[in-house]
C-alpha positions as a printed NumPy array, in Angstrom:
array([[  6.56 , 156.317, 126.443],
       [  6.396, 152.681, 126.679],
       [  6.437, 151.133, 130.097],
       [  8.741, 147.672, 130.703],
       [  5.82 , 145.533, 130.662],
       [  5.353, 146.735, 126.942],
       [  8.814, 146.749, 125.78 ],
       [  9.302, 143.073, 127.442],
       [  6.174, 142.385, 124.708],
       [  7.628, 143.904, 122.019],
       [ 10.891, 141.852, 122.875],
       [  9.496, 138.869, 123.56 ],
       [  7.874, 139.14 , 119.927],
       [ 10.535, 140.084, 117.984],
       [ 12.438, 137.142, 119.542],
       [  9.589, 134.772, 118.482],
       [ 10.025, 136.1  , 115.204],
       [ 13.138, 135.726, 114.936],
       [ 13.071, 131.793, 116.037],
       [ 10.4  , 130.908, 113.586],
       [ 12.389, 133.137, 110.301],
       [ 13.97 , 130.465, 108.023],
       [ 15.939, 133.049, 106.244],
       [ 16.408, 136.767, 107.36 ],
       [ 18.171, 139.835, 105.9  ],
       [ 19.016, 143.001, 107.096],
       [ 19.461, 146.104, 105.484],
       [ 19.814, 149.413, 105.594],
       [ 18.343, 152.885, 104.145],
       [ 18.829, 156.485, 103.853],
       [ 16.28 , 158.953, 102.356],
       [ 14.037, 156.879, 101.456],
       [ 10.726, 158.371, 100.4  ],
       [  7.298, 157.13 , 101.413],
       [  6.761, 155.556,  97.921],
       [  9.702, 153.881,  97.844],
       [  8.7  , 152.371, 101.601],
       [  5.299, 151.179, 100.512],
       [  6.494, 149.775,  97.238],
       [  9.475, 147.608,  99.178],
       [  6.572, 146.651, 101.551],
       [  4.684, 145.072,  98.987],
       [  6.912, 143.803,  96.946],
       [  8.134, 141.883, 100.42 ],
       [  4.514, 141.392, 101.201],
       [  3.878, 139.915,  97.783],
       [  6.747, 137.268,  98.416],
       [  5.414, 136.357, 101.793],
       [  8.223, 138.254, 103.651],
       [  7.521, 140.531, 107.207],
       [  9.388, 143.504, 106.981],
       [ 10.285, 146.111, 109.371],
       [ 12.393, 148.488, 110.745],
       [ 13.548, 147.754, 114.734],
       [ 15.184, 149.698, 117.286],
       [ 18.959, 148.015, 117.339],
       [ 19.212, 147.578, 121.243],
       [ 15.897, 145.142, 121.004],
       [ 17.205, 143.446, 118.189],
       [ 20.105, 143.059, 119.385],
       [ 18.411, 141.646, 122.715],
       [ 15.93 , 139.724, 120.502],
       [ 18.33 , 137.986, 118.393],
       [ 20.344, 136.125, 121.691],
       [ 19.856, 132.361, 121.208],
       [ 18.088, 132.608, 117.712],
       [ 19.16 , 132.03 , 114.759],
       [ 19.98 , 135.679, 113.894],
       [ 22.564, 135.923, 116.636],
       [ 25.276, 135.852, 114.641],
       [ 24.351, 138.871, 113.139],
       [ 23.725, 140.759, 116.01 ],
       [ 26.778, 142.693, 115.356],
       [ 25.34 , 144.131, 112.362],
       [ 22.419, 146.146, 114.224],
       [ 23.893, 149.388, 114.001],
       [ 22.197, 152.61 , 112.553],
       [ 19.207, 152.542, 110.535],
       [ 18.376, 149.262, 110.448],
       [ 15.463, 146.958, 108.914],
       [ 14.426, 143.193, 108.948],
       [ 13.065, 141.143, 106.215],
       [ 12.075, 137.387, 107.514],
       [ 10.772, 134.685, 105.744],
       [  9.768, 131.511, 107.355],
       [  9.161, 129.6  , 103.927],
       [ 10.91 , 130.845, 101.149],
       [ 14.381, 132.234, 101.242],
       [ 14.329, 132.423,  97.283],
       [ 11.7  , 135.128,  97.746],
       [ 12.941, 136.931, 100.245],
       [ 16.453, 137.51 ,  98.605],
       [ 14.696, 137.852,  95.063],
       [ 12.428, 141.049,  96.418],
       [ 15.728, 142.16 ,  98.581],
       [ 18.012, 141.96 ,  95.87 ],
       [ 15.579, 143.698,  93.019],
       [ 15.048, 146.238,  95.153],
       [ 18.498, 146.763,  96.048],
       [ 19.785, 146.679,  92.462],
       [ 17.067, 149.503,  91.85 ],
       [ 17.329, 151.961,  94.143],
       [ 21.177, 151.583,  95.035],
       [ 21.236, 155.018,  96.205],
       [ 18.706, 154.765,  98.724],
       [ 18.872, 151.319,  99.949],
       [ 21.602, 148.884, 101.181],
       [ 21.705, 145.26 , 101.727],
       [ 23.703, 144.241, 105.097],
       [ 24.212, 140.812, 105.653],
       [ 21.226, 137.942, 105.195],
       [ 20.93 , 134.515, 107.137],
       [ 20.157, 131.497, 105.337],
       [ 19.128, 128.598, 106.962],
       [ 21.023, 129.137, 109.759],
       [ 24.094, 130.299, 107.406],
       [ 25.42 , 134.036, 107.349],
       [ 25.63 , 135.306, 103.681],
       [ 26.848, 138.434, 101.871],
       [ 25.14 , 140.389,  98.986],
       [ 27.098, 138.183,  96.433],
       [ 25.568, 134.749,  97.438],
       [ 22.149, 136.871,  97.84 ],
       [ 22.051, 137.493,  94.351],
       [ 23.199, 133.847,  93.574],
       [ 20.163, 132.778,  95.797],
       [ 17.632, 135.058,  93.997],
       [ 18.881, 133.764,  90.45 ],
       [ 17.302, 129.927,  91.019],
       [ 13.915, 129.145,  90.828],
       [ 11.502, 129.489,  93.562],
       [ 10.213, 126.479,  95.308],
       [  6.734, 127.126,  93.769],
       [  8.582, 126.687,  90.442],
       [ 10.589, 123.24 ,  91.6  ],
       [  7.507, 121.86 ,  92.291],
       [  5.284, 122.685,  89.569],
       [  8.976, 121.502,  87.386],
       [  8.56 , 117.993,  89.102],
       [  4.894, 117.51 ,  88.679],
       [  5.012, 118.443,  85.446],
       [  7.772, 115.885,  84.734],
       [  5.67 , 113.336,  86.842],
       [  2.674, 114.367,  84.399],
       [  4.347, 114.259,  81.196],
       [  5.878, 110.578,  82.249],
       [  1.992, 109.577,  83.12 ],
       [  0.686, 111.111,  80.335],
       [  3.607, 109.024,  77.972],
       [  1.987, 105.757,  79.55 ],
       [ -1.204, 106.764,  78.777],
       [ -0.681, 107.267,  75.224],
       [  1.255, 103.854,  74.939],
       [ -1.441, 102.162,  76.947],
       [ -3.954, 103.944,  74.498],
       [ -2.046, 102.722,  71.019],
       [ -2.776,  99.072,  71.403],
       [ -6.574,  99.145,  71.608],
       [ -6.47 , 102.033,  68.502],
       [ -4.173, 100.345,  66.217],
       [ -6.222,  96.876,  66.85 ],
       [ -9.601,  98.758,  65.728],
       [ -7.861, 100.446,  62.914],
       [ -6.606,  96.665,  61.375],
       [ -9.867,  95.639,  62.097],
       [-11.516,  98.278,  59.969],
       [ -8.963,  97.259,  57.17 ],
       [ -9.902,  93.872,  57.194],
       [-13.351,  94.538,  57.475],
       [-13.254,  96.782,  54.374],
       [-11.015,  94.306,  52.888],
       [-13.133,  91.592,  53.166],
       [-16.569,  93.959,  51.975],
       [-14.293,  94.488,  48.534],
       [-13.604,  90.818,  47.933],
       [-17.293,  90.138,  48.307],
       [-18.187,  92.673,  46.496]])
């Protein structure tokens, strides 16, 4: 049994966890088998997402003056927490695959994003656009291909002179020939 020094810890870090999360989402489960708990983990862990499940009292406690407290109502029964502090693209991407997958097992209950309460439907409407790994490498490649168009034009000039050079060179070796 924990003693209050410990559980003051334990709520004192799942506060600070709960300041720092950019985008949160909580859901619920029921049967869930081992496998399908260590393959959500990673597929959270792989998106850069801490996951895991919390007593509802703490959370509840936790969540006062953070940017989860409007969903502090929703800690009731079996409850888990996904956080990003990045990317909210890859948290509800891994939340809503998984949920879409294993309906029967798993439920989404409400998500925060940026500091904005959200339902399953705009979940799934976050997890359809790109990540921001894929915005950026979008822009630099756009920023690239404009550099690279430059380049090329910058390149012509020079080429085509030594070309009509190498005409009139040969030109002139035929005449004297």
């Amino acid at each position: 049994m924990k003693n209050r020094e410990q559980k003051q810890k334990d709520l004192d870090a799942l506060a600070e966890q709960f300041k720092n999360a950019n985008a949160a989402m909580l859901v619920s489960f029921k049967n869930m088998t081992v496998a399908k708990d260590q393959e959500l983990r990673r597929q959270l862990r792989e998106a850069g997402v801490s996951y895991s499940v919390v007593k509802n009292t703490l959370a509840r406690k936790a969540a006062a003056g953070t940017p989860l407290e409007p969903m502090a109502d929703q800690f009731k029964g079996v409850t888990a927490v996904a956080l990003s502090t990045t990317d909210p693209v890859g948290l509800a991407k891994a939340i809503a695959k998984f949920t879409k997958t294993n309906a029967e097992i798993f439920s989404f209950k409400v998500g925060l994003v940026e500091g904005k309460v959200v339902e399953l439907q705009e979940v799934e409407a976050i997890a359809s656009l790109p990540s921001r790994d894929e915005l950026l490498s979008k822009v630099l490649f756009l920023v690239n291909s404009q550099a690279q168009r430059l380049v090329t034009v910058l390149q012509a000039v020079p080429r085509n002179l030594a070309v009509v050079m190498e005409q009139v060179r040969a030109q002139r070796e035929t005449q004297n020939a």
